[in-house]
Amino acid sequence: MSTADFPFPVSTATQAKLAKLNINNIWDLALHLPLRYEDETHITPIADARAGIPVQIEATVIHQQIQFRPRKQLIVQVQDLSGHVLYLRYIHFYPSQQKQLAEGKVIRALGEIRHGFFGDEMVHPKIRTDIEQGLSESLTPVYPTVNGLNQPALRRLIQAALKHLPDDDTLPDELLQQLHLPPLLQSLKFLHSPPPEYSVQDLHQGTLPAWQRLKFDELLAQQLSMRLARQQRLKGHAAALTGDGHISKLLQTNLGFALTSAQQRAINEIKTDLAQTHPMHRLLQGDVGSGKTIVCALAAAIAVEAGFQVAIMAPTEILAEQHYLKFQQWFASQGITVGWLSGSVRKKARENTKTELANGTLQLAVGTHALFQEDVSFHNLGLVIVDEQHRFGVAQRLALKNKGSDVHQLMMSATPIPRTLAMSFFADLDVSVIDELPPGRTPIVTRLVNSTRRQEVEKLVQHTCIQGRQVYWVCPLIEESETLQLQTAVDTVAQLQAALPQLNIGLIHGRMKSTEKAEVMAAFAAGTIQVLVATTVIEVGVDVPNASLMVIEHAERMGLAQLHQLRGRVGRGSAASRCVLLFSEPLSDLAKARLKVIYENTDGFEIARQDLNIRGPGEFLGARQSGVPMLRFANLEEDLPILEKARNLAPLLINQQPQVVRKHLQRWLAQRAAYLGV
Ligand code: ADP
Ligand code: MG
């Protein structure tokens, strides 16, 4: 529990509620910005209200009724001075609301007008009956809150906080003038009680100076802390890893393919880093299937040649296991010892592996985050490789950081962050990008198929298998219940087996023991299982090049990144591959937009960009990209110019005004400990 600290009385009960909102002091309160604003400063005649824009109307209730079909709902008919009629509709309602909306009452309703089947309507509008109160003088902020803490109470607390905040800006006046930014306190006051001449639409624009100031402060804090971390790292010491090339040479000879030039470039960059005496901190980015694994294996080879141990960590057992098998195949033949450590390894074997890691018998260790538990120690760890880095939680990243402050780190991710963005945002991360796919791949053909046509898809499965290829069949994601999800997967196997009796159908799901999972994966890789029914556990990294058909059920429920990752499981060999996205009607607008993007695009970077676009505008209060520490105010796509400003200023401040740096970081890092974790 964090201890709360307010300069005015706040009851313990309220403190507990505030704590749920991560509010523990007056700065937290002041930075708890409105989610949106309501305009109760004037009345709009119903006749003038445009659809989709929130308005306040004032009208008399002329009729009230409870309907039972298609479901129970309260329908209230109101009419205003313009003579227009509007229906207020409540699907959930209390007797008190019925009373409030009795016939003859004059009320104000705030909401968006829709043109419904029966005429113009407002669904669940906010009602005021105290109309003698007159209109508000400023826009009303609406805050994110928790149960039991209502808007007026929260508003009062925030206003009190603003009164108590010292007018003590972290950035000097001259600097603010140069940057054309307003003081922080003034910006906060503006956003919490905007003057009436601003419209709700204006306030939602991130270009308002007050918003710009907050975004700038946030990004500056981020840039400063990253840059300081980098300075720290460059001062740190790590063993320079240079090899004689004997392992990597043999490894490449045995591959059966040549590296793409993008892979070659990436490994060269890594090689240069590894030869330095300070720790590498490099992100290897490449779309699904671009061939990151061999690049990291070559990096591992350099470290082993130099006489150091390497740890390779993956977020799931399946993925870690695959890497283990690959590394076995690539390295064991050269007499290099490869160990395996995951949560499911039995105690005795685990103790054994730990001993061998500690005494240096094992040169390579592959595993899950079990590799970085406190009780694991290494003889001479030189390089840590983290696959699908963004899938690890903050705690796991920290554990890794503690273990490896003086070792070289290579992170890998298929989550596309545009390169310029990645470079400027992660000031402490160098980025290598594999921007081409291995040759000879035929593009995956994506089809959107209504689930009513499932039988045709089953035929396609059969056809694919007859040609000697293999199939993934991904079961729907059921977020509410893992048991239900499992049940669905079992049913799917039975259904497919009944429809396609001559095929060998396997099942893999998250609840299986890892040994069972490994057996199934091995059978699929060997081709004895032709159709692999899977829950989304196969989402990351699974690599069976002979699989050429991917069927995804209820694709409309999945996010774009997930669909892209899943689809990337096929198209890994030379055969023309297909991805069938089964969907069920009705489709929400969001689902439609997503399916369109995945249908039209194969490039992960483009998909990520459009993903952000689709989700974008509604999230103006903070963009969340996986793999990027959460930003509360800035949005990396829109705010690139602000990021550039912050990025340019950071080194100047560090060199010339260390006291400003200290002050700014103190204020902002106290707010957002999350900045610290990459
Ligand atoms: P990802 O970047 O998604 O981790 P992988 O490393 O799993 O991709 O590689 C995908 C597939 O491409 C693997 O089957 C791998 O053996 C193959 N591959 C990688 N590099 C090349 C290359 N240069 N030429 C041909 N095939 C390659
Ligand atoms: Mg991979």
XYZ file of C-alpha atoms and ligand atoms in Angstrom:
706
model
C 0.000 0.000 0.000
C 1.318 3.398 -0.856
C 0.840 6.064 1.747
C -1.339 8.920 0.732
C -0.279 12.473 1.281
C -2.749 15.348 1.009
C -2.469 18.856 2.478
C -6.223 18.909 3.182
C -8.483 16.435 4.935
C -9.421 13.394 2.861
C -11.246 10.578 4.629
C -9.615 7.168 4.731
C -12.482 5.718 2.721
C -11.986 8.325 -0.001
C -8.234 7.797 0.089
C -8.799 4.121 -0.592
C -10.959 4.936 -3.580
C -8.430 7.444 -4.879
C -5.711 4.846 -4.487
C -7.611 2.637 -6.892
C -7.212 5.414 -9.440
C -3.492 5.569 -8.592
C -4.032 8.903 -6.900
C -1.976 9.296 -3.742
C -1.102 12.983 -3.548
C -2.065 16.375 -4.913
C 0.062 15.991 -8.020
C -1.735 12.786 -8.856
C -5.023 14.597 -8.403
C -3.953 17.498 -10.590
C -2.800 15.136 -13.310
C -6.030 13.165 -13.239
C -7.378 14.802 -16.342
C -10.908 14.721 -17.686
C -11.880 11.895 -19.937
C -14.228 14.261 -21.695
C -16.304 17.355 -21.113
C -19.986 17.963 -20.988
C -21.417 21.181 -22.217
C -24.167 22.322 -19.890
C -23.567 25.951 -20.673
C -26.383 26.219 -23.135
C -29.540 24.569 -24.432
C -29.806 23.241 -27.966
C -33.246 23.096 -29.582
C -34.020 19.480 -30.504
C -34.604 20.637 -34.057
C -31.010 21.903 -34.301
C -29.257 18.942 -32.724
C -26.966 17.066 -35.046
C -26.545 13.339 -34.700
C -23.492 12.105 -32.852
C -22.650 15.333 -31.050
C -23.588 15.544 -27.373
C -26.104 18.283 -26.669
C -28.197 19.502 -23.800
C -31.882 19.883 -24.467
C -34.611 21.238 -22.223
C -38.052 19.747 -22.660
C -41.311 18.686 -21.055
C -42.176 15.032 -20.543
C -45.344 14.319 -22.506
C -45.530 10.569 -22.161
C -43.857 7.765 -20.288
C -44.179 4.064 -20.876
C -42.469 0.786 -20.112
C -42.048 -1.500 -23.088
C -41.443 -5.194 -22.766
C -40.525 -6.092 -26.288
C -37.911 -6.784 -27.526
C -36.763 -6.242 -23.956
C -37.865 -4.317 -20.949
C -37.172 -0.639 -21.380
C -38.348 2.756 -20.281
C -39.398 5.058 -23.105
C -39.969 8.693 -22.305
C -41.369 11.060 -24.873
C -40.373 14.699 -24.458
C -41.082 17.848 -26.414
C -39.266 21.160 -26.363
C -40.162 24.712 -27.300
C -39.151 24.074 -30.883
C -42.089 21.652 -30.933
C -39.912 18.661 -31.736
C -40.400 15.331 -30.042
C -37.574 13.191 -28.741
C -37.601 9.731 -27.195
C -35.408 9.052 -24.182
C -34.693 5.375 -23.874
C -33.439 3.485 -20.810
C -32.647 -0.200 -20.926
C -31.652 -0.194 -17.293
C -33.648 2.028 -15.009
C -34.759 2.485 -11.448
C -38.168 3.465 -10.074
C -36.551 6.752 -9.026
C -35.874 7.547 -12.676
C -39.472 6.854 -13.591
C -40.491 9.355 -10.954
C -37.932 11.874 -12.113
C -39.301 11.601 -15.636
C -43.005 11.731 -14.780
C -45.376 13.267 -17.302
C -45.490 17.052 -17.097
C -41.993 17.438 -15.623
C -39.557 19.845 -17.250
C -36.112 18.349 -17.499
C -32.712 18.807 -19.127
C -31.244 15.847 -20.900
C -27.636 15.599 -21.969
C -26.646 13.078 -24.578
C -26.223 12.309 -28.239
C -29.230 12.314 -30.510
C -29.620 9.297 -32.776
C -32.069 8.824 -35.541
C -33.696 5.623 -34.371
C -36.356 3.431 -35.834
C -39.144 5.257 -34.040
C -37.755 8.744 -34.545
C -35.087 10.824 -32.845
C -33.886 9.349 -29.603
C -31.325 9.649 -26.849
C -30.196 6.483 -25.166
C -29.464 6.726 -21.445
C -29.099 10.517 -21.368
C -27.950 12.241 -18.230
C -30.950 14.014 -16.679
C -31.126 17.165 -14.618
C -34.310 18.300 -12.954
C -32.867 21.271 -11.085
C -33.507 23.556 -14.017
C -34.137 26.570 -11.820
C -30.361 26.367 -11.159
C -29.580 28.068 -14.452
C -26.892 26.993 -16.871
C -23.292 26.119 -15.980
C -20.711 28.808 -16.514
C -17.958 26.536 -17.687
C -17.755 23.190 -19.350
C -18.141 20.292 -16.978
C -15.171 17.926 -16.833
C -15.973 14.240 -16.587
C -13.275 12.147 -14.940
C -12.457 8.479 -14.964
C -13.558 7.283 -11.555
C -14.392 4.255 -9.445
C -17.515 3.054 -7.723
C -18.502 5.173 -4.774
C -16.599 8.252 -5.822
C -18.939 10.442 -7.798
C -18.041 13.177 -10.255
C -18.850 16.171 -8.033
C -16.769 14.723 -5.177
C -13.831 14.042 -7.444
C -14.157 17.481 -9.001
C -14.036 19.097 -5.560
C -10.913 17.148 -4.630
C -9.159 18.094 -7.828
C -10.063 21.766 -7.425
C -8.704 21.653 -3.869
C -5.498 20.095 -5.164
C -5.093 22.830 -7.757
C -5.409 25.449 -5.020
C -2.713 23.796 -2.943
C -0.199 23.095 -5.671
C 2.875 25.299 -5.446
C 3.423 27.386 -8.558
C 6.806 25.845 -9.013
C 7.441 24.954 -12.621
C 10.130 22.438 -13.456
C 11.070 24.322 -16.612
C 12.458 27.879 -16.495
C 10.447 30.725 -18.024
C 12.930 31.500 -20.829
C 12.802 27.908 -21.926
C 9.012 27.850 -21.956
C 8.992 31.000 -24.043
C 11.394 29.487 -26.527
C 9.238 26.401 -26.769
C 5.999 28.402 -26.920
C 4.576 26.438 -24.037
C 2.428 27.689 -21.142
C 3.317 27.095 -17.480
C 2.280 23.728 -16.109
C -0.017 24.899 -13.353
C -1.847 27.209 -15.722
C -2.248 24.331 -18.187
C -3.691 22.049 -15.547
C -6.131 24.683 -14.337
C -7.241 25.253 -17.885
C -7.911 21.596 -18.546
C -9.795 21.065 -15.302
C -12.083 24.068 -15.715
C -11.976 25.287 -19.258
C -13.354 28.728 -19.978
C -16.803 28.733 -21.605
C -15.585 30.106 -24.927
C -13.949 26.783 -25.707
C -16.116 24.097 -27.215
C -16.056 20.465 -26.230
C -14.558 19.722 -29.630
C -11.745 22.255 -29.113
C -10.839 20.694 -25.814
C -10.424 17.301 -27.292
C -7.796 18.660 -29.661
C -4.329 17.669 -28.583
C -3.042 20.841 -30.237
C -4.275 23.110 -27.445
C -1.256 24.674 -25.709
C -2.297 23.161 -22.374
C -2.266 19.676 -23.865
C 0.994 20.372 -25.646
C 2.590 21.303 -22.356
C 1.569 18.068 -20.666
C 2.641 15.951 -23.581
C 5.930 17.752 -23.788
C 6.654 17.297 -20.093
C 5.851 13.644 -20.282
C 8.000 13.021 -23.336
C 10.832 15.124 -21.977
C 10.871 13.106 -18.762
C 10.950 9.966 -20.821
C 13.779 11.206 -23.036
C 15.809 12.427 -20.080
C 15.519 9.193 -18.178
C 16.331 7.082 -21.210
C 19.316 9.227 -22.058
C 20.620 9.073 -18.520
C 20.143 5.328 -18.547
C 22.131 5.197 -21.747
C 24.954 7.286 -20.287
C 24.951 4.967 -17.330
C 25.114 1.934 -19.577
C 27.928 3.320 -21.693
C 29.904 3.853 -18.507
C 29.169 0.295 -17.429
C 31.449 -2.569 -18.113
C 30.810 -5.770 -20.019
C 33.161 -8.315 -21.478
C 33.964 -7.625 -25.108
C 32.776 -10.665 -27.038
C 34.742 -11.462 -30.139
C 34.942 -14.911 -31.607
C 37.144 -16.593 -34.146
C 34.105 -17.490 -36.220
C 34.524 -21.252 -36.115
C 31.103 -21.970 -34.658
C 29.132 -19.471 -36.680
C 30.814 -20.544 -39.879
C 29.839 -24.176 -39.438
C 26.389 -23.130 -38.329
C 25.881 -21.165 -41.538
C 27.268 -23.926 -43.707
C 24.761 -26.379 -42.274
C 21.760 -24.104 -42.647
C 20.834 -24.951 -46.197
C 20.048 -21.348 -47.006
C 21.937 -18.105 -47.261
C 21.178 -15.161 -45.034
C 19.211 -12.342 -46.555
C 21.082 -9.092 -46.756
C 18.862 -7.690 -44.009
C 19.815 -10.573 -41.737
C 23.455 -10.066 -42.611
C 23.225 -6.393 -41.786
C 21.567 -7.133 -38.456
C 24.203 -9.651 -37.423
C 26.968 -7.246 -38.391
C 25.442 -4.566 -36.200
C 25.192 -7.001 -33.327
C 28.735 -8.166 -33.836
C 30.034 -4.620 -33.584
C 28.097 -4.067 -30.362
C 29.291 -7.291 -28.804
C 32.895 -6.312 -29.365
C 32.453 -3.247 -27.141
C 33.336 -3.202 -23.473
C 29.982 -1.762 -22.420
C 26.752 -3.730 -22.525
C 24.836 -3.932 -25.782
C 21.187 -2.987 -25.577
C 19.790 -3.769 -28.970
C 16.335 -4.475 -30.290
C 16.094 -6.733 -33.306
C 12.871 -6.001 -35.092
C 11.503 -7.984 -37.947
C 8.097 -8.972 -39.144
C 6.759 -12.413 -38.440
C 8.747 -14.945 -40.448
C 11.574 -12.580 -41.337
C 14.104 -14.948 -39.786
C 15.127 -13.472 -36.461
C 15.988 -16.822 -34.903
C 19.050 -17.538 -36.992
C 20.331 -14.027 -36.371
C 20.129 -14.516 -32.636
C 21.736 -17.938 -32.979
C 24.669 -16.328 -34.760
C 24.919 -13.765 -31.981
C 24.936 -16.646 -29.493
C 27.671 -18.328 -31.507
C 29.916 -15.278 -31.170
C 29.470 -15.264 -27.387
C 30.185 -18.970 -27.113
C 33.247 -18.638 -29.305
C 34.424 -15.954 -26.905
C 34.040 -18.414 -24.067
C 30.890 -17.003 -22.486
C 27.491 -18.405 -21.648
C 24.317 -17.319 -23.407
C 20.750 -17.347 -22.073
C 17.810 -17.320 -24.458
C 14.450 -16.506 -22.962
C 11.046 -16.797 -24.614
C 7.627 -15.855 -23.222
C 5.880 -19.211 -23.655
C 6.936 -22.782 -23.118
C 6.070 -23.755 -26.669
C 8.184 -21.051 -28.153
C 11.039 -21.625 -25.745
C 10.902 -25.322 -26.497
C 11.089 -24.698 -30.219
C 14.120 -22.542 -29.745
C 15.598 -25.244 -27.580
C 15.133 -27.841 -30.303
C 16.557 -25.516 -32.953
C 19.541 -24.640 -30.816
C 20.119 -28.289 -30.028
C 20.099 -29.067 -33.713
C 22.362 -26.157 -34.599
C 24.832 -26.307 -31.717
C 24.872 -29.759 -30.144
C 26.312 -31.213 -33.344
C 29.298 -28.964 -32.756
C 29.731 -30.288 -29.249
C 28.212 -27.256 -27.582
C 26.098 -27.941 -24.509
C 22.556 -26.620 -24.533
C 20.383 -26.652 -21.405
C 16.659 -26.248 -20.858
C 14.902 -24.522 -18.002
C 11.225 -23.763 -17.596
C 8.644 -23.713 -14.863
C 7.539 -27.213 -15.686
C 10.947 -28.840 -15.475
C 10.911 -31.282 -12.557
C 12.760 -30.390 -9.435
C 15.620 -32.792 -9.864
C 16.311 -31.915 -13.470
C 16.006 -28.279 -12.607
C 18.564 -28.552 -9.813
C 20.828 -30.321 -12.213
C 20.517 -27.619 -14.870
C 21.069 -24.931 -12.280
C 24.257 -26.582 -11.114
C 25.495 -26.846 -14.668
C 24.682 -23.206 -15.331
C 26.505 -22.186 -12.195
C 29.617 -24.223 -12.884
C 29.740 -23.420 -16.556
C 29.119 -26.908 -17.944
C 26.239 -25.504 -19.969
C 27.205 -23.011 -22.638
C 23.732 -22.185 -23.875
C 20.548 -22.110 -21.832
C 17.120 -21.832 -23.385
C 13.961 -21.367 -21.377
C 11.142 -19.238 -20.091
C 11.446 -16.572 -17.422
C 12.365 -19.443 -15.086
C 15.885 -18.693 -16.327
C 15.880 -15.460 -14.394
C 14.556 -16.513 -11.045
C 16.621 -15.450 -8.090
C 18.050 -18.881 -7.425
C 19.545 -19.244 -10.905
C 23.138 -18.154 -11.279
C 25.500 -18.317 -14.197
C 29.178 -19.084 -14.380
C 30.005 -16.373 -16.903
C 26.929 -15.053 -18.618
C 27.941 -12.905 -21.581
C 24.767 -12.446 -23.585
C 21.072 -12.515 -22.855
C 18.612 -12.917 -25.715
C 14.949 -12.166 -25.141
C 12.490 -13.259 -27.798
C 9.131 -11.535 -28.253
C 10.344 -9.065 -25.707
C 7.081 -7.132 -25.540
C 5.242 -10.150 -24.187
C 7.099 -10.071 -20.923
C 5.655 -8.206 -18.014
C 7.360 -5.399 -16.182
C 8.385 -7.632 -13.271
C 10.057 -10.111 -15.583
C 11.885 -7.382 -17.416
C 13.115 -6.039 -14.126
C 14.330 -9.460 -12.991
C 16.243 -9.683 -16.230
C 17.664 -6.229 -15.777
C 18.910 -7.073 -12.304
C 20.544 -10.232 -13.496
C 22.083 -8.708 -16.528
C 23.181 -5.166 -15.811
C 26.667 -5.991 -17.054
C 25.854 -8.390 -19.867
C 24.985 -7.749 -23.472
C 21.289 -7.833 -24.236
C 19.557 -8.608 -27.480
C 15.801 -8.176 -27.554
C 13.695 -9.459 -30.411
C 10.232 -8.385 -31.362
C 7.833 -8.777 -34.221
C 5.719 -5.937 -32.908
C 6.331 -3.307 -35.474
C 7.097 0.112 -34.186
C 8.099 2.371 -37.072
C 11.863 2.643 -37.027
C 12.163 6.382 -36.542
C 9.714 6.190 -33.713
C 11.547 3.351 -32.069
C 14.874 5.116 -32.377
C 13.650 8.356 -30.944
C 11.424 6.891 -28.310
C 13.789 4.320 -26.979
C 16.729 6.586 -26.477
C 18.464 3.731 -24.724
C 17.840 1.093 -27.291
C 19.636 0.592 -30.560
C 17.485 -0.914 -33.240
C 18.262 -3.351 -36.025
C 15.534 -4.039 -38.500
C 15.119 -7.065 -40.730
C 13.067 -5.496 -43.440
C 12.927 -8.272 -45.989
C 11.509 -11.755 -45.941
C 13.571 -14.778 -46.984
C 13.332 -15.383 -50.732
C 10.986 -17.825 -52.365
C 7.987 -17.208 -50.195
C 4.702 -16.897 -51.989
C 2.456 -14.336 -50.391
C -0.286 -15.696 -48.172
C -3.735 -15.434 -49.693
C -6.238 -14.294 -47.091
C -9.936 -15.093 -47.379
C -12.805 -13.843 -45.287
C -15.421 -16.550 -45.020
C -18.749 -16.495 -43.257
C -18.891 -19.260 -40.655
C -22.071 -20.545 -42.290
C -19.747 -21.866 -45.010
C -17.706 -23.982 -42.659
C -18.185 -27.129 -44.740
C -16.405 -25.588 -47.696
C -13.531 -24.766 -45.415
C -13.411 -28.363 -44.221
C -13.108 -29.419 -47.865
C -10.210 -27.050 -48.271
C -8.560 -28.614 -45.241
C -8.917 -32.026 -46.816
C -7.597 -30.815 -50.148
C -4.566 -29.241 -48.487
C -3.732 -32.425 -46.596
C -4.115 -34.595 -49.663
C -1.430 -32.477 -51.268
C 0.858 -33.360 -48.393
C 0.563 -30.028 -46.640
C -0.571 -29.320 -43.115
C -3.163 -27.159 -41.456
C -3.601 -25.063 -38.331
C -7.141 -24.616 -37.083
C -7.368 -21.936 -34.431
C -10.291 -22.034 -32.040
C -12.131 -18.961 -30.926
C -10.829 -16.876 -28.155
C -13.210 -17.038 -25.218
C -11.961 -14.469 -22.820
C -14.504 -15.099 -20.106
C -13.664 -18.711 -19.537
C -10.662 -20.845 -20.121
C -12.704 -23.978 -19.463
C -15.207 -23.003 -22.095
C -12.376 -22.273 -24.491
C -10.927 -25.709 -23.865
C -14.325 -27.294 -24.343
C -14.704 -25.547 -27.680
C -11.324 -26.803 -28.796
C -12.220 -30.388 -27.850
C -15.531 -30.071 -29.704
C -13.767 -28.702 -32.751
C -11.458 -31.710 -32.870
C -14.439 -34.064 -32.654
C -16.307 -32.158 -35.340
C -13.350 -32.075 -37.726
C -12.528 -35.703 -37.086
C -16.123 -36.647 -37.928
C -16.045 -34.606 -41.127
C -12.551 -35.724 -42.150
C -12.148 -39.249 -40.767
C -9.106 -40.087 -42.872
C -6.996 -37.282 -41.395
C -4.945 -37.290 -38.258
C -6.092 -34.400 -36.109
C -4.200 -33.174 -33.061
C -5.011 -30.733 -30.304
C -2.861 -28.278 -28.427
C -4.041 -25.887 -25.752
C -2.797 -23.819 -22.862
C -3.861 -26.217 -20.134
C -1.736 -29.111 -21.360
C 1.421 -30.074 -19.563
C 4.444 -28.823 -21.390
C 5.677 -32.339 -22.092
C 2.328 -33.083 -23.758
C 2.519 -29.873 -25.728
C 6.019 -30.729 -26.828
C 4.887 -34.172 -27.996
C 2.053 -32.720 -30.036
C 4.290 -30.054 -31.560
C 6.888 -32.664 -32.417
C 4.252 -34.853 -34.095
C 3.014 -31.867 -36.061
C 6.526 -30.883 -37.080
C 7.164 -34.482 -38.170
C 3.958 -34.492 -40.189
C 2.196 -37.320 -38.355
C -0.423 -34.850 -37.227
C -1.914 -33.219 -40.300
C -4.352 -30.816 -38.759
C -3.431 -29.069 -35.547
C -6.380 -27.649 -33.663
C -5.112 -25.002 -31.317
C -6.184 -22.349 -28.931
C -4.186 -19.203 -29.487
C -1.189 -20.711 -27.684
C 0.464 -21.017 -31.058
C 0.293 -17.309 -31.581
C 3.966 -16.588 -31.212
C 6.902 -18.056 -32.962
C 5.750 -21.518 -33.914
C 7.569 -22.608 -37.037
C 6.439 -25.554 -39.163
C 7.164 -24.625 -42.773
C 5.077 -27.456 -44.262
C 1.890 -25.951 -42.864
C 0.203 -24.003 -45.624
C -3.324 -23.395 -44.411
C -4.413 -21.453 -41.368
C -8.050 -21.381 -40.377
C -9.051 -18.932 -37.680
C -12.501 -19.209 -36.180
C -14.290 -16.117 -34.939
C -11.588 -13.942 -36.383
C -13.826 -10.960 -35.650
C -13.058 -11.325 -31.955
C -9.326 -10.991 -32.370
C -7.091 -7.981 -32.451
C -5.039 -7.088 -35.490
C -1.670 -7.865 -33.980
C -2.904 -11.258 -32.941
C -4.355 -12.046 -36.359
C -1.141 -10.995 -38.024
C 0.921 -13.166 -35.698
C -1.355 -16.139 -36.256
C -1.367 -15.754 -40.011
C 2.423 -15.589 -39.904
C 2.477 -19.254 -38.864
C 1.899 -20.173 -42.508
C 3.671 -18.981 -45.610
C 6.967 -20.127 -44.135
C 7.792 -22.650 -46.807
C 7.720 -22.468 -50.567
C 4.101 -23.625 -50.969
C 1.396 -21.090 -51.686
C -0.317 -20.543 -48.359
C -3.753 -19.497 -47.362
C -5.342 -18.013 -44.331
C -9.082 -18.406 -43.914
C -10.672 -16.019 -41.470
C -14.035 -17.371 -40.398
C -16.343 -14.729 -39.042
C -19.851 -14.719 -37.634
C -22.429 -12.033 -38.151
C -23.329 -9.513 -36.933
C -20.039 -7.661 -37.182
C -19.357 -4.523 -35.200
C -17.870 -1.562 -37.064
C -14.591 -2.141 -35.308
C -14.533 -5.810 -36.295
C -15.324 -4.901 -39.890
C -12.526 -2.347 -39.981
C -10.060 -4.828 -38.544
C -10.971 -7.613 -40.917
C -10.629 -5.233 -43.830
C -7.126 -4.248 -42.743
C -5.946 -7.826 -42.277
C -7.503 -8.817 -45.590
C -5.833 -6.012 -47.512
C -2.403 -6.002 -45.897
C 0.408 -8.422 -45.236
C 3.055 -6.018 -44.032
C 3.158 -5.994 -40.233
C 4.301 -2.395 -40.057
C 1.415 -1.206 -42.175
C -1.024 -3.285 -40.135
C 0.294 -1.794 -36.923
C -0.058 1.691 -38.331
C -3.646 1.117 -39.366
C -4.377 -0.555 -36.060
C -3.372 2.629 -34.347
C -5.503 4.625 -36.747
C -8.554 2.554 -36.031
C -8.144 2.827 -32.312
C -6.619 6.262 -32.451
C -8.868 9.247 -31.939
C -10.791 7.835 -29.014
C -7.588 7.404 -27.137
C -6.332 10.945 -27.230
C -5.637 10.796 -23.541
C -2.911 8.225 -23.936
C -1.670 5.814 -26.503
C -0.789 2.344 -25.509
C 1.327 0.375 -27.902
C 2.446 -2.985 -26.819
C 6.130 -3.001 -26.199
C 6.213 0.686 -25.520
C 5.947 1.886 -21.953
C 2.592 3.449 -21.390
C 2.276 7.099 -22.105
C -0.502 8.900 -20.413
C -0.814 12.100 -22.375
C 1.265 11.860 -25.495
C 0.410 9.773 -28.503
C 3.462 8.726 -30.434
C 1.811 8.823 -33.828
C 0.342 12.290 -33.523
C 2.935 13.815 -31.305
C 6.081 13.012 -33.196
C 6.922 16.732 -33.539
C 6.713 17.153 -29.763
C 8.826 14.054 -29.294
C 11.436 15.538 -31.608
C 11.514 18.735 -29.566
C 11.921 16.791 -26.348
C 14.584 14.631 -27.900
C 16.604 17.630 -29.024
C 16.281 19.402 -25.728
C 17.210 16.446 -23.514
C 20.985 16.381 -24.190
C 21.255 20.164 -23.860
C 19.557 20.114 -20.499
C 21.676 17.211 -19.291
C 24.853 19.068 -20.209
C 23.897 22.580 -19.199
C 21.144 22.501 -16.611
C 21.437 19.402 -14.457
C 19.341 20.985 -11.715
C 16.418 21.388 -14.156
C 16.832 17.765 -15.204
C 16.748 16.632 -11.599
C 13.649 18.632 -10.799
C 11.773 17.559 -13.900
C 12.553 13.910 -13.399
C 11.677 14.018 -9.744
C 8.259 15.350 -10.483
C 7.511 13.130 -13.427
C 9.136 9.917 -12.387
C 7.402 10.076 -9.056
C 4.266 10.057 -11.159
C 5.173 7.404 -13.609
C 7.514 4.755 -12.347
C 6.652 2.920 -15.539
C 8.974 5.142 -17.543
C 11.848 3.368 -15.953
C 11.074 -0.004 -17.434
C 11.770 -0.731 -21.048
P 10.749 -15.009 -36.987
O 11.447 -13.768 -37.407
O 9.261 -14.873 -37.082
O 11.201 -15.503 -35.645
P 11.978 -17.436 -37.905
O 13.324 -17.130 -37.395
O 11.160 -18.424 -37.159
O 11.135 -16.099 -38.081
O 12.133 -17.851 -39.429
C 11.033 -18.240 -40.212
C 11.399 -19.327 -41.170
O 12.242 -18.829 -42.188
C 12.171 -20.473 -40.543
O 11.653 -21.672 -41.069
C 13.590 -20.238 -40.965
O 14.326 -21.434 -41.027
C 13.415 -19.634 -42.337
N 14.491 -18.746 -42.741
C 15.117 -17.836 -41.981
N 16.041 -17.164 -42.691
C 16.010 -17.644 -43.946
C 16.719 -17.347 -45.166
N 17.656 -16.409 -45.200
N 16.395 -18.051 -46.257
C 15.443 -18.993 -46.220
N 14.741 -19.318 -45.121
C 15.010 -18.662 -43.986
Mg 10.413 -15.895 -33.803
